[in-house]
Amino acid sequence: MLPLTLFFLLFAAVALFGAVMVLVSRNPVHSVLFMLLTFANVAGMFLLLNAEFIAAVQLLVYSGAILVLFLFVVMLLQRGERPLPALTQPLQAPVAIFVGLALLSELALVVLTSNVGGGTRGADTPEAIARAGGNIQALGSQLYTTWLLPFEIASVLLLVAAVGAIYLAKEDI
Amino acid sequence: MQVKFPDVNLLALWPVIALVVTALVLLVVVVVRPRLEGAFYALLTLAGLAVALVLTLIQAGSTPISTFAGTWRTDDFAVFFTLVILAASILAVFLSEDWLRLHNVGQPEFYTVLLCGTVGMITSVSATDVMTLFLGIELMSVPTYLLTGFAKHERTSNEGAMKYFLLGAFSSAILLYGLVWAFGVTGSTNMDAIARFVANGGGESRPAILLALLLIITGLGFKVAAVPFHMWTPDAYQGAPTVVTAFMSVAGKAAAFGALVRLLTQAFPGLSGDWGPVLVVLSVITMLLGNIVAIVQNDVKRMLAYSAIGHTGFMLVGLSTWSPSNRFGAASVLFYAFMYVFMNMGAFGILAWLENHGGGTTLDHLDGLWSKAPAAATSLAVFLLGLMGFPLTAGLWTKVFVFQATAQAGYTWLGVLMLLISAVAAVFYLRVVVRMFMFEPKLAIASPSQPLMVIGLAVALIGTVGLFVLFTPVLEFAERAVGIGA
């Protein structure tokens, strides 16, 4: 097997393990730490895809900043260990299992029966990125040219989220 | 390195720019002059919305503008939905001002969030790139979550907002997953490029593209409140302040339908034989569940929430009949969305009016409304008859054209089923009318002055009745917007 494939399998397996553990950990702090594990492995996968900048951002922003925020919230709100939330409706668990399995088999069917790699390749191939002068240059020039409008829309989204959060959190408005 | 700047045509974006600038001005005004008396914030918001409306009307006749490297297109389709959304937003400001004043909640924040949500809705219907479309959907959703929880000291409002937020976040993730599958297979986020790829059915990648389609329909199914993705709707609609329910049940639904129609008919037209049957199934269960569960509701606000689910079903019937050679189904959805603005906002508006009078929204509160407030009772009756599809209201034509779409596409059984379910729906609409006109009043109501509310309700009433007569221009515009006779 190619070393790349081996690394991918390693990262994917650990990421999946972390994701499962996020769900089944009884202590929320452990959940957050397992999420960190998953995020770090996803960053590794980005590296394998030649997306160095995204990998760095994944580590800095998600693993670094956002998870620290999560950790603060969890530790501030934590009142001892809590039992796993139980599904209250009797039908909920079987239906959830059925729907989950249905989606899983659908995905398996799609991956096994269709030639997913046979679609059209996007324009941002490694060669095109190398021509643009590397990851950061390519991303930067794309972000401020082709994706200028979505970029601006995202800024309005952040603005309204901030306004709303301040309104909901402040007592005297 | 050479950077190629994209083609920028701000002409296409003027309405959105006007709205964002108004929102920013509002925020600055709050900082400089907090707690202004009177309806200053509402009037400023209305001014911004009116400017956007005028600019959109100017765009209506002109040729389509595609700009920002193909991420945005202002065509008749976008202009039609923009008009629907702006009409709903303007009515929402009229309805909200008195509620905000009487409950003393943050007016400038409310209007800022409302304006940003309107921008998101317009983006959702104008985007021709799935990345922009997703950001538009998010910019529509986040403000509606916030507005749902805007009465932050009321438990029901918090609960509704929480449920809406959690399920909305899941549905956004599912939608995004579907869009990513589409991008992974087609190599492009541009709708025209996706359409070229699926023109022959997708070839070897057909199962993958069908999965993408399924995930997209699921994700947007949440946003339009189609069964079985409707779980959030009754709680969010009932928990939200009534004026917010009026806004999001109309504008949010129109924008989500706009995004759905544009995606299905412009990115996946080649697969209409695949998504059509899926929508048929969704529409049947949505119509049935929405209208039947509405019968047993005792709270009129919750009843209208279920009726809103039922109307989603009626609109899905129209969309499911679409095919590249028979586009009338999409036109019937556009037409429905336009008429729905006045009827549904009017119905929720009367409930908000009653609440401002210290009343509630259960059937008991509506008993004998005729003897105490004849104008309100008559208006509510007209709005409910409109939602029912009764002649002499615009509601009749919504049902007629959806039925015509089914007949043209050979789905006549579906149209007949829709008319039968509409007849069942008459049960709960008429029950409210009977309680208002024939029962003795049980509860007293106060009478604060609500000047802007009355204007908003009057506009909705005129729209509901007037559009029964003057529906032809709307229908012609809707047909042009979906490419009939172009």
XYZ file of C-alpha atoms in Angstrom:
659
model
C 0.000 0.000 0.000
C 1.127 3.512 -0.667
C 2.353 5.393 2.387
C -0.187 8.145 1.581
C -3.047 5.671 1.744
C -1.694 4.282 4.999
C -1.523 7.733 6.505
C -5.027 8.491 5.287
C -6.374 5.320 6.883
C -4.602 6.160 10.130
C -5.945 9.710 10.246
C -9.432 8.602 9.237
C -9.571 5.806 11.819
C -8.416 8.032 14.662
C -10.745 10.830 13.572
C -13.700 8.454 13.546
C -12.695 7.018 16.912
C -12.557 10.545 18.338
C -15.941 11.418 16.841
C -17.557 8.351 18.397
C -15.965 9.077 21.741
C -17.310 12.668 21.658
C -20.770 11.144 21.668
C -20.307 8.417 24.241
C -18.088 10.163 26.808
C -19.922 10.792 30.052
C -17.785 13.738 31.019
C -18.323 16.750 28.692
C -14.709 17.856 29.148
C -13.594 14.513 27.750
C -15.960 15.015 24.826
C -14.301 18.307 24.009
C -10.854 16.749 24.220
C -11.890 13.920 21.907
C -13.208 16.548 19.515
C -9.736 18.071 19.595
C -8.348 14.688 18.575
C -10.770 14.507 15.660
C -9.957 18.026 14.505
C -6.215 17.385 14.644
C -6.614 14.290 12.496
C -8.792 16.151 10.020
C -5.961 18.679 9.774
C -3.671 15.776 8.955
C -5.994 14.747 6.138
C -5.914 18.266 4.729
C -2.109 18.012 4.710
C -2.327 14.816 2.675
C -4.482 16.709 0.174
C -1.773 19.354 -0.309
C -3.929 21.926 1.474
C -1.272 23.153 3.901
C -2.935 26.463 4.617
C -6.305 24.872 5.437
C -4.515 22.383 7.681
C -2.829 25.201 9.573
C -6.097 27.117 9.878
C -7.847 23.971 11.056
C -5.294 23.588 13.837
C -5.120 27.258 14.801
C -8.774 28.231 14.578
C -10.723 25.053 15.288
C -8.373 23.085 17.512
C -6.921 26.190 19.077
C -9.477 28.949 19.440
C -12.889 27.367 19.093
C -12.254 24.335 21.250
C -10.811 26.493 24.016
C -14.078 28.413 23.884
C -16.005 25.133 24.065
C -13.912 24.066 27.013
C -14.605 27.315 28.852
C -18.350 27.006 28.284
C -18.435 23.367 29.348
C -16.375 24.003 32.482
C -18.399 27.067 33.432
C -21.703 25.242 33.051
C -20.628 21.893 34.428
C -22.326 20.670 37.569
C -20.764 17.263 38.156
C -21.190 14.319 35.853
C -24.485 14.008 34.102
C -26.157 10.888 32.815
C -26.415 10.496 29.068
C -29.581 12.154 27.849
C -32.134 9.420 27.368
C -34.415 9.266 24.352
C -37.790 10.011 25.857
C -40.154 8.630 23.242
C -40.320 4.823 23.105
C -40.244 4.841 19.300
C -37.326 7.233 19.058
C -34.449 4.768 19.388
C -35.631 2.204 16.802
C -36.535 4.941 14.323
C -33.175 6.643 14.836
C -31.325 3.368 14.314
C -33.360 2.613 11.197
C -32.793 6.044 9.661
C -29.094 5.945 10.534
C -28.640 2.530 8.969
C -30.618 3.589 5.903
C -28.354 6.605 5.386
C -25.246 4.493 5.944
C -26.326 1.862 3.431
C -27.239 4.609 0.950
C -23.775 6.110 1.287
C -22.168 2.687 0.967
C -24.267 1.964 -2.098
C -23.274 5.258 -3.710
C -19.583 4.795 -3.007
C -19.600 1.179 -4.186
C -21.769 1.471 -7.282
C -20.806 4.792 -8.802
C -17.515 6.036 -10.044
C -17.288 9.015 -7.715
C -13.876 9.967 -9.015
C -15.224 9.898 -12.552
C -16.920 13.274 -12.258
C -15.482 16.520 -13.539
C -12.433 17.762 -11.693
C -12.569 21.240 -10.259
C -10.376 24.026 -11.565
C -8.254 24.245 -8.415
C -5.888 21.349 -9.079
C -2.489 21.146 -7.314
C -0.868 22.299 -10.571
C -3.093 25.364 -10.795
C -2.366 26.184 -7.159
C 1.364 25.817 -7.739
C 1.089 28.156 -10.730
C -0.668 30.741 -8.570
C 2.285 30.669 -6.184
C 1.116 28.320 -3.450
C -1.790 27.730 -1.147
C -2.056 31.097 0.543
C -1.652 33.103 -2.649
C -4.229 31.001 -4.478
C -6.725 31.195 -1.631
C -6.188 34.899 -1.106
C -6.623 35.854 -4.726
C -9.699 33.613 -5.069
C -11.271 34.941 -1.879
C -11.036 38.555 -2.966
C -11.957 38.061 -6.604
C -14.272 35.163 -7.428
C -15.661 34.814 -3.920
C -15.806 38.520 -3.109
C -19.583 38.575 -2.776
C -19.927 35.474 -0.540
C -17.116 36.936 1.552
C -19.099 40.132 2.088
C -22.272 38.179 2.838
C -20.380 36.231 5.484
C -19.370 39.519 7.077
C -23.031 40.592 7.330
C -23.790 37.174 8.846
C -21.140 37.679 11.529
C -22.455 41.178 12.218
C -26.034 40.050 12.757
C -24.896 37.112 14.881
C -22.925 39.480 17.099
C -25.824 41.946 17.400
C -28.228 39.128 18.249
C -25.918 37.492 20.760
C -25.373 40.786 22.563
C -29.106 41.470 22.629
C -29.944 38.017 24.004
C -27.163 38.090 26.591
C -27.616 41.625 27.918
C -30.190 42.104 30.639
C -31.179 45.718 30.158
C -32.088 45.978 26.489
C 1.142 36.668 -9.982
C -1.708 38.206 -11.836
C -4.984 38.852 -10.088
C -8.023 39.077 -12.265
C -10.726 41.154 -10.675
C -14.234 39.796 -11.252
C -16.862 41.661 -13.174
C -18.710 43.773 -10.687
C -22.062 45.249 -11.555
C -23.400 46.957 -8.491
C -26.601 47.804 -10.336
C -27.749 44.265 -9.595
C -27.073 44.671 -5.889
C -28.599 48.079 -5.153
C -31.596 46.766 -3.151
C -29.343 44.641 -0.946
C -26.885 47.488 -0.462
C -29.743 49.785 0.565
C -30.864 47.279 3.198
C -27.382 46.686 4.626
C -26.714 50.423 4.798
C -30.027 50.948 6.620
C -29.110 48.228 9.128
C -25.717 49.850 9.743
C -27.270 53.314 10.101
C -29.675 51.872 12.678
C -26.779 50.468 14.682
C -24.935 53.789 14.580
C -28.061 55.714 15.568
C -28.498 53.456 18.606
C -24.998 54.267 19.767
C -25.300 58.014 19.211
C -28.893 58.492 20.345
C -30.158 55.526 22.393
C -33.811 55.232 23.389
C -35.375 57.551 20.861
C -39.054 58.121 21.469
C -41.732 57.501 18.881
C -41.576 55.284 15.854
C -38.234 56.647 14.630
C -36.506 53.272 14.213
C -39.530 51.786 12.448
C -39.744 54.723 10.059
C -36.020 54.519 9.287
C -36.353 50.785 8.589
C -39.406 51.403 6.440
C -37.510 54.060 4.501
C -34.712 51.585 3.781
C -37.141 48.891 2.740
C -39.080 51.336 0.558
C -35.887 52.393 -1.215
C -35.026 48.734 -1.798
C -38.547 48.110 -3.103
C -38.320 50.996 -5.577
C -34.888 49.832 -6.767
C -36.218 46.299 -7.239
C -39.184 47.603 -9.219
C -36.744 49.485 -11.456
C -34.863 46.203 -12.011
C -38.085 44.363 -12.860
C -38.234 45.256 -16.519
C -34.540 45.222 -17.376
C -32.431 42.436 -18.815
C -30.949 39.863 -16.399
C -27.634 40.872 -14.842
C -25.165 38.151 -13.900
C -22.327 39.481 -11.814
C -19.537 38.717 -9.317
C -18.038 35.899 -11.366
C -21.364 34.166 -11.801
C -22.291 34.009 -8.144
C -25.253 36.375 -8.345
C -27.960 36.874 -10.935
C -30.662 39.501 -10.861
C -33.230 38.095 -13.270
C -37.026 38.095 -13.249
C -37.000 35.106 -10.926
C -34.853 36.901 -8.349
C -36.836 40.119 -8.748
C -40.147 38.302 -8.220
C -39.026 36.687 -4.976
C -37.289 39.890 -3.863
C -40.607 41.706 -4.220
C -42.370 38.992 -2.193
C -39.731 39.151 0.543
C -39.685 42.960 0.650
C -43.485 43.084 0.816
C -43.399 40.665 3.750
C -40.664 42.657 5.493
C -42.506 45.943 5.071
C -45.693 44.418 6.465
C -43.653 42.897 9.305
C -42.342 46.329 10.317
C -45.874 47.724 10.347
C -47.112 44.823 12.461
C -44.108 44.738 14.811
C -43.733 48.358 15.871
C -46.675 48.451 18.260
C -45.831 45.058 19.742
C -42.249 46.183 20.374
C -43.440 49.442 21.923
C -46.045 47.814 24.176
C -43.643 45.114 25.347
C -40.737 47.535 25.569
C -38.217 45.283 23.826
C -35.200 46.444 21.858
C -36.588 48.125 18.766
C -33.327 49.006 16.945
C -31.909 45.515 17.484
C -35.116 43.954 16.197
C -35.047 45.997 13.007
C -31.327 45.427 12.439
C -31.812 41.682 12.687
C -34.929 41.860 10.513
C -33.103 43.814 7.796
C -30.137 41.441 7.800
C -32.518 38.491 7.561
C -34.174 40.156 4.583
C -30.754 40.522 2.942
C -30.149 36.810 3.504
C -33.489 35.900 1.952
C -32.835 38.040 -1.115
C -29.384 36.439 -1.419
C -30.894 32.947 -1.259
C -33.150 33.625 -4.225
C -30.587 35.574 -6.285
C -27.606 33.250 -5.909
C -26.547 31.204 -8.918
C -23.651 29.631 -7.089
C -24.367 27.089 -4.386
C -21.782 28.624 -2.050
C -23.517 32.010 -2.178
C -26.861 30.254 -1.889
C -25.782 28.486 1.289
C -24.518 31.720 2.830
C -27.829 33.350 1.926
C -29.734 30.521 3.610
C -27.601 30.970 6.718
C -28.011 34.741 6.700
C -31.756 34.099 6.559
C -31.753 31.395 9.265
C -29.622 33.028 11.947
C -31.807 36.164 12.131
C -34.964 34.052 12.251
C -33.579 32.027 15.175
C -32.789 35.306 16.909
C -36.196 36.800 16.201
C -37.900 33.627 17.468
C -36.189 34.095 20.810
C -36.623 37.850 20.804
C -39.079 37.879 23.721
C -36.170 36.735 25.844
C -37.994 36.833 29.159
C -40.683 34.428 27.998
C -40.044 30.739 28.397
C -41.982 29.644 25.300
C -40.001 32.047 23.135
C -36.704 30.654 24.443
C -37.863 27.086 23.996
C -39.052 27.687 20.443
C -35.820 29.466 19.536
C -33.690 26.663 20.988
C -35.537 23.937 19.107
C -35.531 25.970 15.919
C -31.828 26.705 16.263
C -30.770 23.103 16.910
C -32.880 21.553 14.163
C -32.053 24.427 11.824
C -28.336 23.879 12.387
C -28.734 20.168 11.586
C -30.713 20.917 8.458
C -28.103 23.452 7.311
C -25.427 20.804 7.777
C -27.432 18.303 5.731
C -27.986 20.876 2.986
C -24.281 21.698 2.982
C -23.376 18.004 2.802
C -25.587 17.646 -0.255
C -24.045 20.705 -1.904
C -20.571 19.328 -1.190
C -21.476 16.032 -2.856
C -22.693 17.973 -5.877
C -19.454 19.954 -5.953
C -17.340 16.838 -5.496
C -18.917 15.123 -8.472
C -19.428 18.035 -10.842
C -16.281 19.944 -9.945
C -18.142 23.237 -9.781
C -20.331 25.195 -7.438
C -21.900 27.138 -10.286
C -25.475 26.140 -11.036
C -25.062 26.364 -14.803
C -22.013 24.083 -14.655
C -23.891 21.599 -12.467
C -26.804 21.714 -14.919
C -24.445 20.945 -17.827
C -23.035 17.984 -15.909
C -26.424 16.450 -15.061
C -27.955 17.181 -18.479
C -27.450 13.551 -19.541
C -28.512 12.154 -16.174
C -25.077 12.172 -14.581
C -23.518 9.220 -16.384
C -21.305 7.058 -14.180
C -21.726 9.399 -11.217
C -25.504 9.206 -11.270
C -25.944 7.552 -7.828
C -23.696 10.172 -6.237
C -25.571 13.062 -7.812
C -28.893 11.542 -6.736
C -27.606 11.330 -3.177
C -26.623 14.999 -3.378
C -30.109 15.828 -4.623
C -31.724 13.859 -1.805
C -29.636 15.629 0.836
C -30.420 19.019 -0.710
C -34.159 18.300 -0.735
C -33.925 17.157 2.895
C -32.009 20.245 3.969
C -34.315 22.700 2.229
C -37.320 20.577 3.247
C -36.521 21.599 6.821
C -36.478 25.252 5.860
C -39.829 25.139 4.065
C -41.313 22.964 6.852
C -42.209 19.928 4.750
C -43.240 16.722 6.524
C -41.293 14.724 7.840
C -38.884 17.587 8.435
C -41.482 19.799 10.120
C -40.844 18.941 13.791
C -39.569 22.392 14.659
C -42.412 24.276 13.025
C -45.283 24.116 15.558
C -43.061 24.898 18.546
C -41.074 27.634 16.830
C -44.168 29.251 15.313
C -46.080 29.080 18.585
C -43.193 30.127 20.798
C -42.039 33.050 18.662
C -43.596 36.465 19.178
C -46.675 36.468 16.909
C -45.342 39.276 14.728
C -42.169 37.266 14.152
C -44.207 34.177 13.289
C -46.037 36.259 10.700
C -42.738 37.334 9.154
C -40.902 34.032 9.143
C -43.846 31.916 8.079
C -44.135 34.041 4.955
C -40.774 35.545 4.042
C -38.652 32.654 5.279
C -40.823 30.171 3.462
C -40.785 32.235 0.255
C -36.982 32.490 0.341
C -36.503 28.779 1.046
C -38.916 27.950 -1.768
C -37.069 30.371 -4.024
C -33.786 28.612 -3.277
C -35.395 25.192 -3.756
C -37.037 26.133 -7.058
C -33.865 27.709 -8.369
C -31.679 24.776 -7.370
C -34.020 22.131 -8.725
C -34.975 23.883 -11.949
C -31.662 25.573 -12.776
C -29.005 23.271 -11.319
C -30.782 19.917 -11.655
C -33.263 20.350 -14.532
C -31.973 17.194 -16.180
C -33.041 15.144 -13.179
C -36.619 16.433 -12.907
C -37.837 12.903 -13.524
C -36.010 11.871 -10.351
C -36.828 14.695 -7.953
C -40.407 15.140 -9.175
C -41.698 11.871 -7.639
C -39.829 12.566 -4.397
C -41.618 15.902 -4.134
C -44.948 14.243 -4.936
C -44.545 11.938 -1.927
C -43.399 14.806 0.301
C -46.278 17.013 -0.821
C -48.914 14.362 -0.144
C -47.769 13.607 3.406
C -47.199 17.310 4.089
C -50.702 18.264 2.972
C -52.288 15.428 4.913
C -50.430 15.878 8.177
C -50.523 19.688 8.216
C -54.206 20.008 7.545
C -55.413 17.069 9.633
C -53.398 17.875 12.749
C -54.570 21.487 12.466
C -58.138 20.318 13.103
C -57.464 19.230 16.676
C -55.607 22.377 17.734
C -57.235 24.599 20.318
C -54.745 27.433 20.005
C -55.313 29.391 16.804
C -51.631 30.320 16.571
C -50.628 26.645 16.657
C -53.437 25.834 14.250
C -52.051 28.394 11.814
C -48.598 26.843 12.251
C -49.978 23.492 11.112
C -51.914 25.232 8.368
C -48.577 26.751 7.256
C -47.204 23.203 6.969
C -50.258 22.306 4.895
C -49.626 25.247 2.578
C -46.042 24.048 2.111
C -47.608 20.822 0.869
C -49.803 22.708 -1.636
C -46.772 24.597 -2.942
C -44.739 21.391 -3.234
C -47.551 19.951 -5.363
C -46.977 22.770 -7.834
C -43.207 22.329 -7.880
C -43.368 18.535 -8.245
C -45.094 18.905 -11.628
C -42.204 20.907 -13.130
C -40.325 19.568 -16.110
C -38.187 21.396 -18.675
C -41.034 21.251 -21.186
C -43.777 22.134 -18.712
C -42.673 24.954 -16.474
C -46.054 26.105 -15.216
C -45.612 24.213 -11.935
C -42.840 26.572 -10.860
C -44.941 29.586 -11.859
C -47.760 28.343 -9.631
C -45.328 28.183 -6.698
C -44.200 31.762 -7.305
C -47.783 32.922 -7.592
C -48.715 31.058 -4.398
C -45.817 32.648 -2.488
C -46.940 36.124 -3.542
C -50.578 35.710 -2.526
C -49.634 33.901 0.670
C -47.849 37.033 1.954
C -51.039 39.009 2.434
C -53.300 36.228 3.708
C -50.936 34.667 6.218
C -49.403 37.876 7.516
C -52.897 39.250 7.916
C -54.085 36.219 9.898
C -51.077 36.249 12.248
C -51.291 40.054 12.355
C -54.840 39.936 13.763
C -53.656 37.500 16.433
C -50.829 39.898 17.311
C -53.358 42.743 17.413
C -55.451 40.744 19.884
C -52.423 39.965 22.012
C -51.541 43.638 22.133
C -55.057 44.144 23.464
C -54.284 41.773 26.311
C -56.079 38.868 24.679
C -54.728 35.441 23.890
C -54.728 33.265 20.810
C -56.874 30.324 21.917
C -60.320 29.747 20.488
C -61.859 30.906 23.783
C -60.238 34.291 23.341
C -61.762 34.635 19.891
C -65.308 33.869 21.050
C -67.638 36.658 20.089
C -64.926 38.889 18.714
C -67.491 40.221 16.243
C -69.486 41.977 18.937
C -66.428 43.641 20.470
C -64.182 44.366 17.510
C -66.165 43.906 14.310
C -63.376 45.144 12.047
C -60.825 42.712 13.472
C -63.269 39.813 13.318
C -64.209 40.561 9.720
C -60.571 40.912 8.681
C -59.571 37.644 10.329
C -62.507 35.946 8.631
C -61.358 37.271 5.248
C -57.764 36.125 5.845
C -58.875 32.671 6.934
C -61.210 32.335 3.957
C -58.279 33.357 1.781
C -56.075 30.652 3.304
C -58.929 28.242 2.717
C -59.035 29.181 -0.961
C -62.475 30.753 -0.914
C -63.727 32.774 -3.914
C -63.558 36.581 -3.665
C -60.099 36.266 -2.079
C -56.708 35.826 -3.715
C -56.542 32.406 -2.092
C -58.846 30.950 -4.721
C -56.357 31.540 -7.523
C -53.452 29.965 -5.622
C -55.322 26.656 -5.518
C -56.649 27.034 -9.063
C -53.213 27.480 -10.611
C -51.608 24.659 -8.635
C -54.473 22.479 -9.850
C -53.922 23.667 -13.410
C -50.226 22.757 -13.099
C -51.093 19.230 -11.987
C -53.603 18.837 -14.801
C -51.085 20.012 -17.407
C -48.438 17.612 -16.129
C -50.767 14.612 -16.033
C -50.868 14.487 -12.238
C -54.590 15.236 -12.093
C -55.117 12.788 -9.203
C -52.700 14.882 -7.148
C -54.648 18.045 -7.946
C -57.920 16.371 -6.977
C -56.351 15.167 -3.732
C -55.195 18.719 -3.058
C -58.717 20.086 -3.540
C -60.143 17.393 -1.261
C -57.637 18.239 1.460
C -58.466 21.938 1.016
C -62.065 21.023 1.743
C -60.966 19.245 4.928
C -58.965 22.331 5.859
C -62.169 24.371 5.699
C -63.216 22.632 8.931
C -60.695 24.374 11.122
C -60.724 27.699 9.299
C -64.503 27.932 9.474
C -64.576 26.843 13.105
C -62.665 29.998 14.014
C -65.085 32.098 11.964
C -68.085 30.453 13.682
C -66.613 31.054 17.150
C -65.993 34.706 16.312
C -69.415 35.452 14.893
C -71.838 33.150 16.698
C -70.508 32.705 20.233
C -70.923 34.961 23.214
C -67.775 36.847 24.235
C -66.127 35.404 27.335
C -63.137 37.644 27.908
C -62.701 41.391 27.898
C -60.016 43.141 25.873
C -58.270 46.459 26.449
C -57.771 48.914 23.628
C -54.325 50.480 23.285
C -53.698 52.561 20.177
C -51.866 50.661 17.437
C -51.628 53.032 14.494
C -48.970 51.239 12.428
C -50.515 47.845 13.075
C -53.816 49.040 11.631
C -52.083 50.298 8.478
C -50.305 46.954 8.047
C -53.490 44.976 8.511
C -55.351 47.243 6.102
C -52.691 46.683 3.442
C -52.890 42.929 3.972
C -56.680 43.047 3.724
C -56.618 45.126 0.546
C -54.038 42.744 -0.886
C -56.069 39.649 -0.085
C -59.253 40.996 -1.627
C -57.764 43.211 -4.334
C -55.559 40.517 -5.781
C -58.621 38.398 -6.384
C -59.468 40.875 -9.120
C -55.992 41.963 -10.183
C -54.186 38.639 -10.204
C -53.282 38.601 -13.922
C -50.151 40.809 -13.754
C -48.766 38.695 -10.908
C -49.393 35.491 -12.825
C -47.836 36.878 -15.991
C -44.788 38.050 -14.054
C -44.483 34.647 -12.365
C -44.682 32.898 -15.738
C -42.019 35.186 -17.183
C -39.829 34.587 -14.113
C -39.729 30.825 -14.651
C -39.048 31.186 -18.350
C -42.470 30.636 -19.910
C -42.789 32.510 -23.172
C -39.223 33.745 -22.962
